[in-house]
Amino acid sequence: MDSTVRYTLESNGTTYENDSLNGSLFVELITNLELQDYIVLEPSEPLQGSIYMQTAALQEQGQMVAEIRLHDAQTKRGFRHYSYTTADPSVIIQYFLDYWGRQQLPNLEDWQDITDEFS
């Protein structure tokens, strides 16, 4: 793990700095997401091109969405944005733990490219 990358996590107006992040915090925040709640995890420098990962609860009962944004100078927007929807919070937890603990992006093959939804 590259120790120079530091993370900031924001959840509903509360900010957690790198030293207060741990696996238990991710599990607690993600498993207790309610409608209008969100979690954004941002590395201090792009992680394999990614500038943040976020998750939120959806209106559909039990559904959650994870999103990741990647810097992409080849696009007119300057980024690509991907989304993954699931009813299984453990999947989202693993994405966040890998992003934070292993500095590893999820395999985006199963994610939907929603870049065009942003103006």
PDB file of N, CA and C in Angstrom, residues 17-95:
ATOM      1  N   GLU A  17     -11.146  12.050   8.668  1.00  0.00           N
ATOM      2  CA  GLU A  17      -9.827  12.132   8.049  1.00  0.00           C
ATOM      3  C   GLU A  17      -9.168  10.761   8.058  1.00  0.00           C
ATOM      4  N   ASN A  18      -8.119  10.621   7.294  1.00  0.00           N
ATOM      5  CA  ASN A  18      -7.415   9.372   7.066  1.00  0.00           C
ATOM      6  C   ASN A  18      -7.177   8.564   8.340  1.00  0.00           C
ATOM      7  N   ASP A  19      -6.675   9.197   9.396  1.00  0.00           N
ATOM      8  CA  ASP A  19      -6.295   8.468  10.607  1.00  0.00           C
ATOM      9  C   ASP A  19      -7.476   7.883  11.368  1.00  0.00           C
ATOM     10  N   SER A  20      -8.690   8.369  11.108  1.00  0.00           N
ATOM     11  CA  SER A  20      -9.857   7.835  11.814  1.00  0.00           C
ATOM     12  C   SER A  20     -10.629   6.807  10.977  1.00  0.00           C
ATOM     13  N   LEU A  21     -10.122   6.488   9.785  1.00  0.00           N
ATOM     14  CA  LEU A  21     -10.792   5.507   8.932  1.00  0.00           C
ATOM     15  C   LEU A  21     -10.365   4.099   9.308  1.00  0.00           C
ATOM     16  N   ASN A  22     -11.338   3.192   9.332  1.00  0.00           N
ATOM     17  CA  ASN A  22     -11.044   1.777   9.558  1.00  0.00           C
ATOM     18  C   ASN A  22     -12.195   0.956   8.979  1.00  0.00           C
ATOM     19  N   GLY A  23     -11.970  -0.339   8.867  1.00  0.00           N
ATOM     20  CA  GLY A  23     -12.966  -1.216   8.277  1.00  0.00           C
ATOM     21  C   GLY A  23     -14.305  -1.164   8.979  1.00  0.00           C
ATOM     22  N   SER A  24     -14.284  -1.079  10.299  1.00  0.00           N
ATOM     23  CA  SER A  24     -15.536  -1.042  11.069  1.00  0.00           C
ATOM     24  C   SER A  24     -16.368   0.190  10.741  1.00  0.00           C
ATOM     25  N   LEU A  25     -15.704   1.318  10.508  1.00  0.00           N
ATOM     26  CA  LEU A  25     -16.421   2.546  10.160  1.00  0.00           C
ATOM     27  C   LEU A  25     -17.136   2.376   8.819  1.00  0.00           C
ATOM     28  N   PHE A  26     -16.447   1.805   7.827  1.00  0.00           N
ATOM     29  CA  PHE A  26     -17.081   1.573   6.527  1.00  0.00           C
ATOM     30  C   PHE A  26     -18.292   0.655   6.676  1.00  0.00           C
ATOM     31  N   VAL A  27     -18.138  -0.433   7.418  1.00  0.00           N
ATOM     32  CA  VAL A  27     -19.242  -1.379   7.618  1.00  0.00           C
ATOM     33  C   VAL A  27     -20.425  -0.682   8.278  1.00  0.00           C
ATOM     34  N   GLU A  28     -20.160   0.066   9.337  1.00  0.00           N
ATOM     35  CA  GLU A  28     -21.238   0.752  10.059  1.00  0.00           C
ATOM     36  C   GLU A  28     -21.965   1.762   9.191  1.00  0.00           C
ATOM     37  N   LEU A  29     -21.218   2.610   8.509  1.00  0.00           N
ATOM     38  CA  LEU A  29     -21.848   3.655   7.695  1.00  0.00           C
ATOM     39  C   LEU A  29     -22.626   3.073   6.520  1.00  0.00           C
ATOM     40  N   ILE A  30     -22.042   2.097   5.838  1.00  0.00           N
ATOM     41  CA  ILE A  30     -22.689   1.554   4.638  1.00  0.00           C
ATOM     42  C   ILE A  30     -23.901   0.692   4.990  1.00  0.00           C
ATOM     43  N   THR A  31     -23.827  -0.104   6.033  1.00  0.00           N
ATOM     44  CA  THR A  31     -24.971  -0.957   6.380  1.00  0.00           C
ATOM     45  C   THR A  31     -26.129  -0.154   6.959  1.00  0.00           C
ATOM     46  N   ASN A  32     -25.866   1.058   7.424  1.00  0.00           N
ATOM     47  CA  ASN A  32     -26.923   1.885   8.011  1.00  0.00           C
ATOM     48  C   ASN A  32     -27.378   3.029   7.116  1.00  0.00           C
ATOM     49  N   LEU A  33     -27.060   2.958   5.829  1.00  0.00           N
ATOM     50  CA  LEU A  33     -27.492   4.007   4.900  1.00  0.00           C
ATOM     51  C   LEU A  33     -29.014   4.047   4.805  1.00  0.00           C
ATOM     52  N   GLU A  34     -29.541   5.238   4.856  1.00  0.00           N
ATOM     53  CA  GLU A  34     -30.972   5.453   4.643  1.00  0.00           C
ATOM     54  C   GLU A  34     -31.136   6.429   3.493  1.00  0.00           C
ATOM     55  N   LEU A  35     -32.342   6.533   2.983  1.00  0.00           N
ATOM     56  CA  LEU A  35     -32.621   7.447   1.892  1.00  0.00           C
ATOM     57  C   LEU A  35     -32.119   8.844   2.254  1.00  0.00           C
ATOM     58  N   GLN A  36     -31.494   9.506   1.331  1.00  0.00           N
ATOM     59  CA  GLN A  36     -30.881  10.829   1.483  1.00  0.00           C
ATOM     60  C   GLN A  36     -29.500  10.777   2.133  1.00  0.00           C
ATOM     61  N   ASP A  37     -29.064   9.614   2.606  1.00  0.00           N
ATOM     62  CA  ASP A  37     -27.712   9.472   3.158  1.00  0.00           C
ATOM     63  C   ASP A  37     -26.730   9.246   2.016  1.00  0.00           C
ATOM     64  N   TYR A  38     -25.496   9.622   2.241  1.00  0.00           N
ATOM     65  CA  TYR A  38     -24.460   9.398   1.244  1.00  0.00           C
ATOM     66  C   TYR A  38     -23.112   9.235   1.937  1.00  0.00           C
ATOM     67  N   ILE A  39     -22.184   8.631   1.231  1.00  0.00           N
ATOM     68  CA  ILE A  39     -20.809   8.481   1.690  1.00  0.00           C
ATOM     69  C   ILE A  39     -19.921   8.753   0.487  1.00  0.00           C
ATOM     70  N   VAL A  40     -18.939   9.633   0.652  1.00  0.00           N
ATOM     71  CA  VAL A  40     -17.984   9.927  -0.407  1.00  0.00           C
ATOM     72  C   VAL A  40     -16.589   9.698   0.145  1.00  0.00           C
ATOM     73  N   LEU A  41     -15.807   8.886  -0.557  1.00  0.00           N
ATOM     74  CA  LEU A  41     -14.427   8.598  -0.177  1.00  0.00           C
ATOM     75  C   LEU A  41     -13.518   9.174  -1.249  1.00  0.00           C
ATOM     76  N   GLU A  42     -12.653  10.084  -0.819  1.00  0.00           N
ATOM     77  CA  GLU A  42     -11.815  10.801  -1.769  1.00  0.00           C
ATOM     78  C   GLU A  42     -10.334  10.635  -1.414  1.00  0.00           C
ATOM     79  N   PRO A  43      -9.537  10.107  -2.360  1.00  0.00           N
ATOM     80  CA  PRO A  43      -8.098  10.002  -2.115  1.00  0.00           C
ATOM     81  C   PRO A  43      -7.427  11.363  -2.301  1.00  0.00           C
ATOM     82  N   SER A  44      -6.282  11.551  -1.666  1.00  0.00           N
ATOM     83  CA  SER A  44      -5.553  12.817  -1.760  1.00  0.00           C
ATOM     84  C   SER A  44      -4.956  13.036  -3.150  1.00  0.00           C
ATOM     85  N   GLU A  45      -4.839  11.978  -3.908  1.00  0.00           N
ATOM     86  CA  GLU A  45      -4.390  12.063  -5.299  1.00  0.00           C
ATOM     87  C   GLU A  45      -5.151  10.992  -6.068  1.00  0.00           C
ATOM     88  N   PRO A  46      -5.322  11.187  -7.382  1.00  0.00           N
ATOM     89  CA  PRO A  46      -6.089  10.196  -8.143  1.00  0.00           C
ATOM     90  C   PRO A  46      -5.546   8.785  -7.949  1.00  0.00           C
ATOM     91  N   LEU A  47      -6.456   7.862  -7.787  1.00  0.00           N
ATOM     92  CA  LEU A  47      -6.130   6.454  -7.581  1.00  0.00           C
ATOM     93  C   LEU A  47      -6.458   5.710  -8.874  1.00  0.00           C
ATOM     94  N   GLN A  48      -5.440   5.358  -9.624  1.00  0.00           N
ATOM     95  CA  GLN A  48      -5.626   4.751 -10.940  1.00  0.00           C
ATOM     96  C   GLN A  48      -6.591   5.585 -11.777  1.00  0.00           C
ATOM     97  N   GLY A  49      -6.492   6.903 -11.653  1.00  0.00           N
ATOM     98  CA  GLY A  49      -7.336   7.827 -12.388  1.00  0.00           C
ATOM     99  C   GLY A  49      -8.624   8.204 -11.682  1.00  0.00           C
ATOM    100  N   SER A  50      -8.951   7.501 -10.602  1.00  0.00           N
ATOM    101  CA  SER A  50     -10.201   7.765  -9.887  1.00  0.00           C
ATOM    102  C   SER A  50     -10.026   8.921  -8.899  1.00  0.00           C
ATOM    103  N   ILE A  51     -11.000   9.844  -8.898  1.00  0.00           N
ATOM    104  CA  ILE A  51     -10.921  10.974  -7.978  1.00  0.00           C
ATOM    105  C   ILE A  51     -11.863  10.830  -6.777  1.00  0.00           C
ATOM    106  N   TYR A  52     -12.828   9.918  -6.851  1.00  0.00           N
ATOM    107  CA  TYR A  52     -13.637   9.576  -5.680  1.00  0.00           C
ATOM    108  C   TYR A  52     -14.514   8.374  -5.954  1.00  0.00           C
ATOM    109  N   MET A  53     -14.982   7.769  -4.842  1.00  0.00           N
ATOM    110  CA  MET A  53     -15.990   6.723  -4.887  1.00  0.00           C
ATOM    111  C   MET A  53     -17.081   7.152  -3.910  1.00  0.00           C
ATOM    112  N   GLN A  54     -18.323   6.891  -4.262  1.00  0.00           N
ATOM    113  CA  GLN A  54     -19.422   7.274  -3.372  1.00  0.00           C
ATOM    114  C   GLN A  54     -20.504   6.208  -3.377  1.00  0.00           C
ATOM    115  N   THR A  55     -21.339   6.251  -2.340  1.00  0.00           N
ATOM    116  CA  THR A  55     -22.487   5.347  -2.283  1.00  0.00           C
ATOM    117  C   THR A  55     -23.657   6.072  -1.636  1.00  0.00           C
ATOM    118  N   ALA A  56     -24.847   5.593  -1.947  1.00  0.00           N
ATOM    119  CA  ALA A  56     -26.073   6.163  -1.384  1.00  0.00           C
ATOM    120  C   ALA A  56     -27.173   5.113  -1.434  1.00  0.00           C
ATOM    121  N   ALA A  57     -28.159   5.305  -0.577  1.00  0.00           N
ATOM    122  CA  ALA A  57     -29.350   4.458  -0.609  1.00  0.00           C
ATOM    123  C   ALA A  57     -30.274   4.979  -1.706  1.00  0.00           C
ATOM    124  N   LEU A  58     -30.988   4.070  -2.349  1.00  0.00           N
ATOM    125  CA  LEU A  58     -31.930   4.447  -3.395  1.00  0.00           C
ATOM    126  C   LEU A  58     -33.362   4.339  -2.883  1.00  0.00           C
ATOM    127  N   GLN A  59     -34.291   4.938  -3.610  1.00  0.00           N
ATOM    128  CA  GLN A  59     -35.687   4.907  -3.210  1.00  0.00           C
ATOM    129  C   GLN A  59     -36.264   3.500  -3.225  1.00  0.00           C
ATOM    130  N   GLU A  60     -35.805   2.677  -4.173  1.00  0.00           N
ATOM    131  CA  GLU A  60     -36.269   1.299  -4.210  1.00  0.00           C
ATOM    132  C   GLU A  60     -35.817   0.605  -2.931  1.00  0.00           C
ATOM    133  N   GLN A  61     -36.713  -0.009  -2.228  1.00  0.00           N
ATOM    134  CA  GLN A  61     -36.433  -0.629  -0.927  1.00  0.00           C
ATOM    135  C   GLN A  61     -35.216  -1.541  -0.973  1.00  0.00           C
ATOM    136  N   GLY A  62     -34.239  -1.254  -0.144  1.00  0.00           N
ATOM    137  CA  GLY A  62     -33.065  -2.100  -0.009  1.00  0.00           C
ATOM    138  C   GLY A  62     -31.997  -1.916  -1.070  1.00  0.00           C
ATOM    139  N   GLN A  63     -32.238  -1.081  -2.060  1.00  0.00           N
ATOM    140  CA  GLN A  63     -31.264  -0.883  -3.136  1.00  0.00           C
ATOM    141  C   GLN A  63     -30.259   0.216  -2.775  1.00  0.00           C
ATOM    142  N   MET A  64     -29.014  -0.018  -3.181  1.00  0.00           N
ATOM    143  CA  MET A  64     -27.943   0.949  -2.967  1.00  0.00           C
ATOM    144  C   MET A  64     -27.221   1.137  -4.295  1.00  0.00           C
ATOM    145  N   VAL A  65     -26.587   2.294  -4.435  1.00  0.00           N
ATOM    146  CA  VAL A  65     -25.791   2.551  -5.620  1.00  0.00           C
ATOM    147  C   VAL A  65     -24.381   2.952  -5.188  1.00  0.00           C
ATOM    148  N   ALA A  66     -23.399   2.441  -5.896  1.00  0.00           N
ATOM    149  CA  ALA A  66     -22.015   2.887  -5.749  1.00  0.00           C
ATOM    150  C   ALA A  66     -21.659   3.582  -7.054  1.00  0.00           C
ATOM    151  N   GLU A  67     -20.898   4.656  -6.948  1.00  0.00           N
ATOM    152  CA  GLU A  67     -20.459   5.370  -8.138  1.00  0.00           C
ATOM    153  C   GLU A  67     -18.978   5.686  -7.999  1.00  0.00           C
ATOM    154  N   ILE A  68     -18.315   5.746  -9.127  1.00  0.00           N
ATOM    155  CA  ILE A  68     -16.896   6.077  -9.146  1.00  0.00           C
ATOM    156  C   ILE A  68     -16.651   7.021 -10.312  1.00  0.00           C
ATOM    157  N   ARG A  69     -15.800   8.021 -10.087  1.00  0.00           N
ATOM    158  CA  ARG A  69     -15.475   8.973 -11.146  1.00  0.00           C
ATOM    159  C   ARG A  69     -13.989   8.875 -11.457  1.00  0.00           C
ATOM    160  N   LEU A  70     -13.709   8.783 -12.753  1.00  0.00           N
ATOM    161  CA  LEU A  70     -12.336   8.681 -13.233  1.00  0.00           C
ATOM    162  C   LEU A  70     -12.002   9.879 -14.110  1.00  0.00           C
ATOM    163  N   HIS A  71     -10.864  10.477 -13.847  1.00  0.00           N
ATOM    164  CA  HIS A  71     -10.375  11.556 -14.696  1.00  0.00           C
ATOM    165  C   HIS A  71     -10.107  10.977 -16.083  1.00  0.00           C
ATOM    166  N   ASP A  72     -10.574  11.655 -17.124  1.00  0.00           N
ATOM    167  CA  ASP A  72     -10.351  11.192 -18.489  1.00  0.00           C
ATOM    168  C   ASP A  72     -10.262  12.405 -19.407  1.00  0.00           C
ATOM    169  N   ALA A  73      -9.048  12.820 -19.708  1.00  0.00           N
ATOM    170  CA  ALA A  73      -8.826  14.003 -20.535  1.00  0.00           C
ATOM    171  C   ALA A  73      -9.313  13.806 -21.964  1.00  0.00           C
ATOM    172  N   GLN A  74      -9.573  12.568 -22.359  1.00  0.00           N
ATOM    173  CA  GLN A  74     -10.021  12.274 -23.724  1.00  0.00           C
ATOM    174  C   GLN A  74     -11.499  12.604 -23.943  1.00  0.00           C
ATOM    175  N   THR A  75     -12.246  12.825 -22.869  1.00  0.00           N
ATOM    176  CA  THR A  75     -13.676  13.132 -23.007  1.00  0.00           C
ATOM    177  C   THR A  75     -13.895  14.632 -22.886  1.00  0.00           C
ATOM    178  N   LYS A  76     -15.007  15.107 -23.450  1.00  0.00           N
ATOM    179  CA  LYS A  76     -15.283  16.546 -23.395  1.00  0.00           C
ATOM    180  C   LYS A  76     -15.563  17.011 -21.964  1.00  0.00           C
ATOM    181  N   ARG A  77     -16.042  16.112 -21.109  1.00  0.00           N
ATOM    182  CA  ARG A  77     -16.320  16.476 -19.720  1.00  0.00           C
ATOM    183  C   ARG A  77     -15.063  16.403 -18.850  1.00  0.00           C
ATOM    184  N   GLY A  78     -14.060  15.652 -19.321  1.00  0.00           N
ATOM    185  CA  GLY A  78     -12.832  15.496 -18.552  1.00  0.00           C
ATOM    186  C   GLY A  78     -12.895  14.356 -17.547  1.00  0.00           C
ATOM    187  N   PHE A  79     -13.990  13.583 -17.580  1.00  0.00           N
ATOM    188  CA  PHE A  79     -14.135  12.445 -16.670  1.00  0.00           C
ATOM    189  C   PHE A  79     -15.064  11.406 -17.257  1.00  0.00           C
ATOM    190  N   ARG A  80     -15.013  10.209 -16.658  1.00  0.00           N
ATOM    191  CA  ARG A  80     -15.979   9.140 -16.913  1.00  0.00           C
ATOM    192  C   ARG A  80     -16.596   8.821 -15.558  1.00  0.00           C
ATOM    193  N   HIS A  81     -17.873   8.530 -15.526  1.00  0.00           N
ATOM    194  CA  HIS A  81     -18.589   8.277 -14.272  1.00  0.00           C
ATOM    195  C   HIS A  81     -19.338   6.955 -14.410  1.00  0.00           C
ATOM    196  N   TYR A  82     -19.114   6.054 -13.443  1.00  0.00           N
ATOM    197  CA  TYR A  82     -19.707   4.716 -13.485  1.00  0.00           C
ATOM    198  C   TYR A  82     -20.578   4.477 -12.263  1.00  0.00           C
ATOM    199  N   SER A  83     -21.600   3.642 -12.444  1.00  0.00           N
ATOM    200  CA  SER A  83     -22.577   3.362 -11.397  1.00  0.00           C
ATOM    201  C   SER A  83     -22.809   1.852 -11.294  1.00  0.00           C
ATOM    202  N   TYR A  84     -23.022   1.404 -10.053  1.00  0.00           N
ATOM    203  CA  TYR A  84     -23.324  -0.009  -9.806  1.00  0.00           C
ATOM    204  C   TYR A  84     -24.422  -0.077  -8.753  1.00  0.00           C
ATOM    205  N   THR A  85     -25.527  -0.753  -9.064  1.00  0.00           N
ATOM    206  CA  THR A  85     -26.662  -0.862  -8.153  1.00  0.00           C
ATOM    207  C   THR A  85     -26.767  -2.288  -7.635  1.00  0.00           C
ATOM    208  N   THR A  86     -27.029  -2.414  -6.335  1.00  0.00           N
ATOM    209  CA  THR A  86     -27.153  -3.725  -5.710  1.00  0.00           C
ATOM    210  C   THR A  86     -28.034  -3.627  -4.466  1.00  0.00           C
ATOM    211  N   ALA A  87     -28.560  -4.760  -4.039  1.00  0.00           N
ATOM    212  CA  ALA A  87     -29.291  -4.844  -2.774  1.00  0.00           C
ATOM    213  C   ALA A  87     -28.398  -5.428  -1.684  1.00  0.00           C
ATOM    214  N   ASP A  88     -27.154  -5.745  -2.023  1.00  0.00           N
ATOM    215  CA  ASP A  88     -26.235  -6.405  -1.093  1.00  0.00           C
ATOM    216  C   ASP A  88     -25.192  -5.407  -0.575  1.00  0.00           C
ATOM    217  N   PRO A  89     -25.361  -4.914   0.649  1.00  0.00           N
ATOM    218  CA  PRO A  89     -24.398  -3.936   1.171  1.00  0.00           C
ATOM    219  C   PRO A  89     -22.982  -4.486   1.287  1.00  0.00           C
ATOM    220  N   SER A  90     -22.831  -5.806   1.413  1.00  0.00           N
ATOM    221  CA  SER A  90     -21.479  -6.364   1.543  1.00  0.00           C
ATOM    222  C   SER A  90     -20.660  -6.145   0.274  1.00  0.00           C
ATOM    223  N   VAL A  91     -21.315  -6.080  -0.879  1.00  0.00           N
ATOM    224  CA  VAL A  91     -20.619  -5.804  -2.139  1.00  0.00           C
ATOM    225  C   VAL A  91     -20.055  -4.380  -2.108  1.00  0.00           C
ATOM    226  N   ILE A  92     -20.877  -3.436  -1.690  1.00  0.00           N
ATOM    227  CA  ILE A  92     -20.448  -2.033  -1.607  1.00  0.00           C
ATOM    228  C   ILE A  92     -19.336  -1.890  -0.568  1.00  0.00           C
ATOM    229  N   ILE A  93     -19.491  -2.545   0.567  1.00  0.00           N
ATOM    230  CA  ILE A  93     -18.464  -2.498   1.612  1.00  0.00           C
ATOM    231  C   ILE A  93     -17.136  -2.984   1.051  1.00  0.00           C
ATOM    232  N   GLN A  94     -17.151  -4.081   0.319  1.00  0.00           N
ATOM    233  CA  GLN A  94     -15.902  -4.614  -0.244  1.00  0.00           C
ATOM    234  C   GLN A  94     -15.273  -3.647  -1.231  1.00  0.00           C
ATOM    235  N   TYR A  95     -16.102  -2.996  -2.071  1.00  0.00           N
ATOM    236  CA  TYR A  95     -15.573  -1.994  -3.000  1.00  0.00           C
ATOM    237  C   TYR A  95     -14.835  -0.896  -2.237  1.00  0.00           C
TER     238      TYR A  95
END
